[in-house]
Amino acid sequence: MVEKGAGKGLAAAERYYQDYGCRAGELKRQGKRIMGYLCAFTPVEIIAAAGFMPLRIKGDVNEPITKADAEMETIVCPLVRSCFDVSLKGKYEFLDGIVIPHACDSITRTYDIWKYTLNFPYSHLINMPHATDKPSLDFYKAELNTFRRSLGRFAGREISDQSLTQAIRLHNQNRAKVRELYELRKMNPPLISGAEVTRLLVAAVSIPVTEATELINNVVEEVKQRGKVRAAKPARLMVVGGQVDNIDFIELIEDSGAWVVADDLCPGAREFFSDVADTPDPVDGIAERYLRKICCSRTFRERRGSYHEYLEQRFGHIGRSIRDFKVDGVVLYIYKYCDPYGFDVPAMKSYIESKGIPVLYLEDEYSMSTIGRLRTRIQAFLELLGSK
Amino acid sequence: MTEEKKPEEKKKRKTATEAAAKIGPMVKAMIADVLQARKEGKPIAYTFICCCYDEIVRAMDIVPAWTENYAGICGAKRDAQRFLERAESEGFSRSLCTYALCGLGFDAWREQLGEMPPDAPWGGQARPDVMLGSGQILCDPRNKWYQAAQHYIPDVPVYAVGLPWPPYESDYDYREVQDYYVKYIVEELRGLVAFLERHTGRKMDWDRLSELVDLTDRTWNLIWETYELRRAIPSPMGTGDAMNTMVPIVFMMATQQAYDFFKELNEELRHKIANKEGEVPDEKYRLMWGGGLPAWFALNDFNYFNSKGAVFPVETTYRTVEAVYNFDIDLSKISDPLEHIAWRWVKFWTYWYDKARKRPGSHPDVERLIQYIEDYKIDGIVMHEAFSCRTWHVGLIWQLNRLKKIYRDIPSLILESDIVDISSYNEADTRARIDAFIDTLEAVKSKGK
Ligand code: SF4
Ligand code: SF4
């Protein structure tokens, strides 16, 4: 349970963020089994239904990569390299296993390296298709059932429909709570800063789902008390990119004189804005959500209509956030070697600009030293926004 | 130092076999055919290698324009940088697959001009009517590249064929899941046929498709048998040549031409073996090209190895076939050609699984290395890490580590540069590393004596 009394909201989030995984380690010592995973495409409901606590593996921009290179090529997305590096250094040694979805090349092509080098008792790769047509959905459902059986075997008991339905409900509640939190960002100035949101959501994927919901709820209540005392800043920005699991980049923007009021990131809107539908076979709802509802560049959406309509199909969720959160400018924050997002940059940029919103595209390497170098470009972008 | 030579000035690489020397003109003709097709209004498809659709495209008389090939040509002619820069100016990161960047830069430029970019290598890459991507378990560019290309050719439709294969897992056998993999692939291929019929006006000729499927099986067998001949000591053909003979394997599959090419190569190798004619006159070290696409602009490095008495009887790269009679199912019994293709695909990718399972701590990719080491009497392994492609170049270090752990210590070298982007390459450094590697091989050899 989240501790009561002072520090059950933002302060608790800060603790979980600073000592990432501490709650999982504590639960492990009490006999709970913990399953690590990479990426928003891991169906955490199945893991939870099997009786494990899912723990999202996180990197660390402040920790230089010193061990990973002996096993993993440096041409892998730096986020994945960092996650692997801190894992090698023992950060997650309490894990009972690791689940990796076929998200992108950097994640999938390193599966064997994770599996053999870290040698956890359990590992599984979920072979998620790229396309979203009916055959792909059916195939994906079969893959999810393979995972369900495999994890059930490891857990020592079959994963029942009932436990899946329960896990789905809990995760949907959690997502609804995050959406409530995001409402507070719509105000001007936002009731909660972008760095606070990222810190909270990172903390939330490191603790059991019910505790996470409670934690987010506490934060919502806490920041609502703030009223309108926060300073107005000239620009409201949205950040779009892959997994941003450190607050440093968001802080850099906010220190430069803007609020980050919206995002399309993990953890962030990408993984909290869509729910699993309640379906007679719970796996149907899970398959539908992960393959079709999560909007990520790794998924290939079949085109319907004109190219213009296709851009709306692929990036409409960004457009909606721009509108709903009254965004003045968008920062595309993409890691080097990130194939899914890298190929989308020109299309995304032109889509957003067609809405009259300026875009700043930044390529980064997921480390404090490179983040620092982005300061002047952010300042220049803010000046441009100010002059508009 | 990077050689700053004009394409024309670049020396032609010397091949060991006559067959390999014929490849250049064949590729040139292939590019010309696409340009001619454009003039005649024949449907053209942008295509990727290793996507299962060779027979389908051929049976429907659609002209494939192999976009990886064109980028490779630009790279080999050392004329890719301007296209890479063009892609960069469009907003694409230089860290992405440089085949894709080269192709996208080219497309953007061609569309802007309404004609081929100036002095486009070999006449240029024609505008397609459709683009056929794929979603596999590797290579994101296979579904992102053509989608990104639509930004410049928005009227050209894309189809992404789902082509997964079962991962190698410790807690279940792939045969438990293979049926639903095949079912999915068949549905995706059926969708592809419908897509092509809709967008090109061509009808599938199912009888012809069956013939081509059979021809492909026979070609696979022939290629496998031909490459197995390279086990001979001295080895009659090396990886340098195989980087030419990959052309009929990956760009001409399902054509009589590919079959005939390997028939000829097979005879040539037999002849050489009978005469004890090796890739080099005095074979000292037998190496395996154990992974990585080549630096197309630096194929002469293979000759450099040769000059030290090192030969490459085998490579894992572009050996994208097995003998289908070695599979655990009889493909000829499958009457539906699409199902046939799907099973061949799944059996190809899972070919090494059973073997790997027998050796504790092994993995199919490592098992394949071990088998080749033994079959081809290999003294050392060379790999190439091309920075821009995660598909084939992630896992190399780990494979070598594993190999040493579960099998034996064997000298190895990982070269680093790229497939297309010559700015990543340093000839002097590369050669110095090769020299050092040769010294290691020599030291190991003399220790063993
Ligand atoms: S940031 Fe990009 S490359 Fe890295 S894990 Fe995410 S999708 Fe993959
Ligand atoms: S396999 Fe590698 S080189 Fe080929 S298209 Fe994919 S990323 Fe590019």
mmCIF file of N, CA, C and O and ligand atoms in Angstrom, chain A residues 39 77-80 103-107 241-243 296 298 334-341, chain B residues 140, ligand 1:
data_model
loop_
_atom_site.group_PDB
_atom_site.id
_atom_site.type_symbol
_atom_site.label_atom_id
_atom_site.label_comp_id
_atom_site.label_asym_id
_atom_site.label_seq_id
_atom_site.Cartn_x
_atom_site.Cartn_y
_atom_site.Cartn_z
ATOM 1 N N CYS A 39 8.474 -2.228 -22.911
ATOM 2 C CA CYS A 39 7.592 -1.637 -23.916
ATOM 3 C C CYS A 39 6.092 -1.720 -23.592
ATOM 4 O O CYS A 39 5.620 -2.628 -22.921
ATOM 5 N N CYS A 77 18.929 0.936 -30.300
ATOM 6 C CA CYS A 77 18.334 2.137 -29.689
ATOM 7 C C CYS A 77 18.906 2.328 -28.282
ATOM 8 O O CYS A 77 18.937 1.405 -27.484
ATOM 9 N N PRO A 78 19.398 3.538 -27.992
ATOM 10 C CA PRO A 78 20.110 3.765 -26.729
ATOM 11 C C PRO A 78 19.248 3.537 -25.487
ATOM 12 O O PRO A 78 19.782 3.216 -24.423
ATOM 13 N N LEU A 79 17.959 3.669 -25.637
ATOM 14 C CA LEU A 79 17.084 3.379 -24.495
ATOM 15 C C LEU A 79 17.179 1.894 -24.137
ATOM 16 O O LEU A 79 17.337 1.528 -22.969
ATOM 17 N N VAL A 80 17.095 1.047 -25.153
ATOM 18 C CA VAL A 80 17.157 -0.394 -24.913
ATOM 19 C C VAL A 80 18.532 -0.762 -24.354
ATOM 20 O O VAL A 80 18.650 -1.584 -23.437
ATOM 21 N N ALA A 103 8.059 -5.440 -30.746
ATOM 22 C CA ALA A 103 7.682 -4.040 -30.915
ATOM 23 C C ALA A 103 8.450 -3.447 -32.080
ATOM 24 O O ALA A 103 7.883 -3.055 -33.099
ATOM 25 N N CYS A 104 9.762 -3.394 -31.928
ATOM 26 C CA CYS A 104 10.612 -2.802 -32.958
ATOM 27 C C CYS A 104 11.860 -3.679 -33.067
ATOM 28 O O CYS A 104 12.065 -4.574 -32.258
ATOM 29 N N ASP A 105 12.719 -3.372 -34.031
ATOM 30 C CA ASP A 105 13.929 -4.182 -34.202
ATOM 31 C C ASP A 105 14.829 -4.138 -32.972
ATOM 32 O O ASP A 105 15.405 -5.150 -32.576
ATOM 33 N N SER A 106 14.962 -2.957 -32.381
ATOM 34 C CA SER A 106 15.879 -2.845 -31.243
ATOM 35 C C SER A 106 15.446 -3.746 -30.094
ATOM 36 O O SER A 106 16.269 -4.312 -29.386
ATOM 37 N N ILE A 107 14.168 -3.873 -29.913
ATOM 38 C CA ILE A 107 13.665 -4.717 -28.827
ATOM 39 C C ILE A 107 13.696 -6.189 -29.230
ATOM 40 O O ILE A 107 14.153 -7.045 -28.478
ATOM 41 N N GLY A 241 7.226 10.931 -28.842
ATOM 42 C CA GLY A 241 8.413 10.100 -29.036
ATOM 43 C C GLY A 241 8.198 8.688 -28.522
ATOM 44 O O GLY A 241 7.061 8.239 -28.361
ATOM 45 N N GLY A 242 9.290 7.995 -28.266
ATOM 46 C CA GLY A 242 9.217 6.615 -27.793
ATOM 47 C C GLY A 242 9.080 6.560 -26.286
ATOM 48 O O GLY A 242 8.282 7.282 -25.693
ATOM 49 N N GLN A 243 9.871 5.693 -25.665
ATOM 50 C CA GLN A 243 9.788 5.567 -24.207
ATOM 51 C C GLN A 243 10.651 6.658 -23.573
ATOM 52 O O GLN A 243 11.860 6.681 -23.751
ATOM 53 N N CYS A 296 0.996 3.659 -32.189
ATOM 54 C CA CYS A 296 2.456 3.726 -32.148
ATOM 55 C C CYS A 296 2.962 3.473 -33.555
ATOM 56 O O CYS A 296 2.372 2.710 -34.312
ATOM 57 N N ARG A 298 5.194 1.684 -34.569
ATOM 58 C CA ARG A 298 5.625 0.311 -34.876
ATOM 59 C C ARG A 298 4.508 -0.460 -35.579
ATOM 60 O O ARG A 298 4.757 -1.483 -36.208
ATOM 61 N N ILE A 334 13.047 11.948 -30.684
ATOM 62 C CA ILE A 334 13.224 10.588 -31.204
ATOM 63 C C ILE A 334 14.660 10.129 -30.957
ATOM 64 O O ILE A 334 15.605 10.878 -31.214
ATOM 65 N N TYR A 335 14.801 8.895 -30.502
ATOM 66 C CA TYR A 335 16.147 8.380 -30.248
ATOM 67 C C TYR A 335 16.825 7.973 -31.550
ATOM 68 O O TYR A 335 16.187 7.493 -32.485
ATOM 69 N N LYS A 336 18.116 8.135 -31.538
ATOM 70 C CA LYS A 336 18.931 7.637 -32.635
ATOM 71 C C LYS A 336 18.696 6.122 -32.758
ATOM 72 O O LYS A 336 18.513 5.450 -31.738
ATOM 73 N N TYR A 337 18.698 5.622 -33.959
ATOM 74 C CA TYR A 337 18.494 4.193 -34.240
ATOM 75 C C TYR A 337 17.068 3.708 -33.981
ATOM 76 O O TYR A 337 16.828 2.505 -33.925
ATOM 77 N N CYS A 338 16.148 4.632 -33.766
ATOM 78 C CA CYS A 338 14.751 4.205 -33.588
ATOM 79 C C CYS A 338 14.082 4.160 -34.957
ATOM 80 O O CYS A 338 13.728 5.190 -35.520
ATOM 81 N N ASP A 339 13.954 2.955 -35.488
ATOM 82 C CA ASP A 339 13.411 2.822 -36.841
ATOM 83 C C ASP A 339 11.926 3.201 -36.932
ATOM 84 O O ASP A 339 11.534 3.913 -37.851
ATOM 85 N N PRO A 340 11.084 2.718 -36.016
ATOM 86 C CA PRO A 340 9.658 3.029 -36.180
ATOM 87 C C PRO A 340 9.373 4.526 -36.224
ATOM 88 O O PRO A 340 8.664 5.005 -37.106
ATOM 89 N N TYR A 341 9.946 5.267 -35.287
ATOM 90 C CA TYR A 341 9.666 6.696 -35.255
ATOM 91 C C TYR A 341 10.494 7.465 -36.279
ATOM 92 O O TYR A 341 10.029 8.439 -36.868
ATOM 93 N N ASP B 140 12.274 -3.498 -39.316
ATOM 94 C CA ASP B 140 11.233 -2.472 -39.315
ATOM 95 C C ASP B 140 11.122 -1.752 -40.654
ATOM 96 O O ASP B 140 10.019 -1.423 -41.081
HETATM 97 S S1 SF4 C 1 12.392 4.221 -28.772
HETATM 98 FE FE1 SF4 C 1 12.063 3.332 -30.805
HETATM 99 S S2 SF4 C 1 13.743 1.865 -31.126
HETATM 100 FE FE2 SF4 C 1 13.660 2.396 -28.940
HETATM 101 S S3 SF4 C 1 12.423 0.808 -28.025
HETATM 102 FE FE3 SF4 C 1 11.021 2.467 -28.543
HETATM 103 S S4 SF4 C 1 10.259 2.058 -30.632
HETATM 104 FE FE4 SF4 C 1 12.037 0.742 -30.230
#
